[in-house]
CSV table of C-alpha atoms in Angstrom, one decimal:
chain,number,residue,atom,x,y,z
M,1,MET,CA,161.5,-56.8,-99.3
M,2,TYR,CA,163.4,-55.0,-96.7
M,3,ARG,CA,165.0,-51.6,-96.7
M,4,ILE,CA,168.0,-50.4,-94.7
M,5,ASN,CA,167.2,-49.2,-91.2
M,6,ASP,CA,163.9,-51.1,-91.1
M,7,ASP,CA,162.7,-52.6,-87.8
M,8,LEU,CA,162.7,-56.4,-88.3
M,9,GLU,CA,161.1,-59.2,-86.4
M,10,TYR,CA,162.2,-62.8,-86.8
M,11,SER,CA,160.4,-65.8,-85.3
M,12,ILE,CA,160.8,-69.5,-85.6
M,13,GLU,CA,158.9,-72.6,-84.2
M,14,ILE,CA,161.0,-75.5,-82.8
M,15,TYR,CA,159.4,-78.8,-81.7
M,16,GLU,CA,161.0,-82.0,-80.6
M,17,TRP,CA,159.7,-85.6,-80.9
M,18,SER,CA,159.0,-87.1,-77.5
M,19,GLY,CA,158.4,-90.6,-78.7
M,20,SER,CA,154.6,-90.3,-79.3
M,21,SER,CA,154.0,-86.7,-80.2
M,22,TRP,CA,155.7,-83.4,-81.1
M,23,GLU,CA,156.2,-81.1,-78.1
M,24,PRO,CA,157.6,-77.6,-77.9
M,25,TYR,CA,161.4,-77.5,-77.5
M,26,VAL,CA,162.4,-75.2,-74.6
M,27,SER,CA,165.9,-73.7,-74.5
M,28,ASP,CA,167.4,-70.3,-74.0
M,29,ASP,CA,170.4,-70.5,-76.2
M,30,VAL,CA,169.0,-70.5,-79.7
M,31,GLN,CA,170.6,-67.8,-81.8
M,32,VAL,CA,169.9,-66.2,-85.2
M,33,GLN,CA,172.6,-64.5,-87.4
M,34,PHE,CA,171.8,-61.8,-89.9
M,35,TYR,CA,174.5,-62.7,-92.2
M,36,MET,CA,176.2,-61.3,-95.3
M,37,MET,CA,179.8,-62.6,-95.8
M,38,SER,CA,180.0,-62.3,-92.0
M,39,PRO,CA,177.4,-61.8,-89.3
M,40,TYR,CA,176.1,-58.3,-89.0
M,41,VAL,CA,173.6,-59.1,-86.3
M,42,LEU,CA,173.8,-62.0,-83.9
M,43,LYS,CA,170.9,-62.2,-81.4
M,44,THR,CA,169.6,-64.7,-79.0
M,45,LEU,CA,166.1,-65.7,-79.6
M,46,SER,CA,163.6,-65.4,-76.6
M,47,THR,CA,161.0,-68.2,-76.2
M,48,ASP,CA,157.4,-68.1,-75.0
M,49,LYS,CA,157.8,-71.7,-73.7
M,50,LYS,CA,155.4,-72.9,-76.4
M,51,GLY,CA,158.0,-73.6,-79.0
M,52,VAL,CA,158.0,-70.2,-80.5
M,53,TYR,CA,161.2,-68.2,-80.5
M,54,SER,CA,161.5,-64.6,-81.7
M,55,THR,CA,163.6,-61.5,-81.6
M,56,SER,CA,163.5,-58.0,-83.2
M,57,PHE,CA,166.3,-55.8,-84.4
M,58,LYS,CA,167.1,-52.9,-86.8
M,59,VAL,CA,168.5,-53.8,-90.3
M,60,PRO,CA,172.0,-52.5,-90.6
M,61,ASP,CA,172.7,-49.5,-92.8
M,62,VAL,CA,174.2,-51.8,-95.5
M,63,TYR,CA,172.3,-53.0,-98.5
M,64,GLY,CA,173.0,-56.3,-100.3
M,65,VAL,CA,171.8,-59.9,-100.0
M,66,PHE,CA,171.5,-61.2,-96.5
M,67,GLN,CA,170.6,-64.4,-94.8
M,68,PHE,CA,168.9,-65.3,-91.7
M,69,LYS,CA,170.9,-68.2,-90.3
M,70,VAL,CA,169.9,-70.5,-87.4
M,71,GLU,CA,172.6,-73.3,-86.7
M,72,TYR,CA,171.7,-75.1,-83.4
M,73,GLN,CA,173.7,-78.2,-82.4
M,74,ARG,CA,173.2,-79.9,-79.1
M,75,LEU,CA,174.4,-83.3,-77.9
M,76,GLY,CA,171.7,-85.9,-78.4
M,77,TYR,CA,169.7,-84.0,-80.9
M,78,THR,CA,169.8,-83.7,-84.8
M,79,SER,CA,171.5,-80.5,-85.7
M,80,LEU,CA,169.2,-77.7,-86.9
M,81,SER,CA,170.4,-75.6,-89.8
M,82,LEU,CA,168.0,-73.0,-91.3
M,83,ALA,CA,168.9,-70.3,-93.8
M,84,LYS,CA,166.6,-67.8,-95.6
M,85,GLN,CA,168.0,-65.4,-98.1
M,86,ILE,CA,166.5,-61.9,-98.3
M,87,PRO,CA,167.4,-58.7,-100.3
M,88,VAL,CA,167.9,-55.5,-98.3
M,89,ARG,CA,167.6,-52.5,-100.5
M,90,PRO,CA,168.5,-48.8,-100.1
M,91,PHE,CA,166.0,-46.1,-99.9
M,92,ARG,CA,164.6,-44.8,-103.1
M,93,HIS,CA,165.9,-41.4,-104.2
M,94,ASN,CA,163.0,-39.6,-103.0
M,95,LYS,CA,162.9,-41.3,-99.5
M,96,TYR,CA,166.0,-39.7,-98.1
M,97,GLU,CA,166.0,-36.5,-96.0
M,98,ARG,CA,166.1,-33.4,-98.0
M,99,PHE,CA,168.8,-31.8,-96.0
M,100,ILE,CA,171.2,-33.9,-93.9
M,101,PRO,CA,172.2,-32.2,-90.7
M,102,ALA,CA,175.7,-33.5,-90.9
M,103,ALA,CA,176.2,-31.8,-94.3
M,104,TYR,CA,175.4,-28.2,-93.0
M,105,PRO,CA,179.0,-27.0,-93.1
M,106,TYR,CA,179.2,-28.1,-96.8
M,107,TYR,CA,175.9,-26.2,-97.5
M,108,GLY,CA,177.4,-23.1,-95.8
M,109,ALA,CA,180.6,-23.5,-97.8
M,110,ALA,CA,178.7,-23.7,-101.1
M,111,SER,CA,176.6,-20.8,-100.2
M,112,SER,CA,179.5,-18.5,-99.2
M,113,MET,CA,181.3,-19.4,-102.5
M,114,MET,CA,178.2,-18.4,-104.5
M,115,ALA,CA,177.8,-15.3,-102.4
M,116,GLY,CA,181.4,-14.3,-103.0
M,117,PHE,CA,181.4,-15.2,-106.7
M,118,PHE,CA,178.9,-12.5,-107.7
M,119,PRO,CA,180.6,-9.5,-106.2
M,120,PHE,CA,184.0,-10.8,-107.4
M,121,THR,CA,182.5,-11.1,-111.0
M,122,PHE,CA,180.9,-7.7,-110.7
M,123,VAL,CA,184.2,-5.9,-109.7
M,124,HIS,CA,186.2,-7.7,-112.4
M,125,LEU,CA,183.7,-6.9,-115.2
M,126,TYR,CA,182.9,-3.3,-114.4
M,127,ASN,CA,186.2,-2.0,-113.1
M,128,LYS,CA,188.5,-0.2,-115.5
M,129,TRP,CA,191.9,-1.6,-114.9
M,130,THR,CA,195.0,0.5,-116.0
M,131,CYS,CA,198.6,-0.1,-115.6
M,132,TYR,CA,198.8,2.6,-112.9
M,133,THR,CA,196.4,0.6,-110.7
M,134,PHE,CA,199.2,-1.9,-109.6
M,135,PRO,CA,202.5,-0.1,-110.0
M,136,SER,CA,204.5,-3.3,-109.1
M,137,LEU,CA,203.1,-5.1,-112.0
M,138,ARG,CA,203.5,-2.2,-114.4
M,139,PRO,CA,206.7,-3.2,-116.3
M,140,ASN,CA,205.8,-6.8,-116.9
M,141,PHE,CA,202.1,-6.3,-117.4
M,142,CYS,CA,202.4,-3.4,-119.8
M,143,ARG,CA,205.0,-5.1,-121.9
M,144,SER,CA,202.9,-8.2,-122.2
M,145,PHE,CA,199.7,-6.4,-122.9
M,146,SER,CA,200.9,-3.3,-124.7
M,147,THR,CA,197.7,-3.0,-126.6
M,148,LEU,CA,195.8,-2.8,-123.3
M,149,CYS,CA,198.1,-0.3,-121.7
M,150,SER,CA,199.3,1.7,-124.8
M,151,ARG,CA,197.3,4.8,-123.7
M,152,ASN,CA,198.5,4.9,-120.2
M,153,LEU,CA,202.3,4.7,-120.7
């Protein structure tokens, strides 16, 4: 099982029949695709001249069902087509960073809203509003809420 952003190493052994025995196949153009609907990673495999080809890369930040695909075709050889399907999963809910640095402006905005909400609430709960507090609102406000302002008319 692989998780997003894991370091991954892929290796494969390729041999060719020389007529009497299997010998390591040596070439510098074998490629592997890390594939989900389209290739996310396309890497050329490096060889140790003994038939072992390998590469390493970081799993993309996308989860789903991926495939390792090796499709190698050369004139005079049988085509080589390999595919292995693997799942790539997201992190568990407790494996993510607690505070994401890119979200600091949002944390600040939420904190300032909470800090402003309490004084605003205190002022509106404990201030005695009268019709004379806002003279421009007095005619409409006092007609609409005559019971609130009846003492101050």
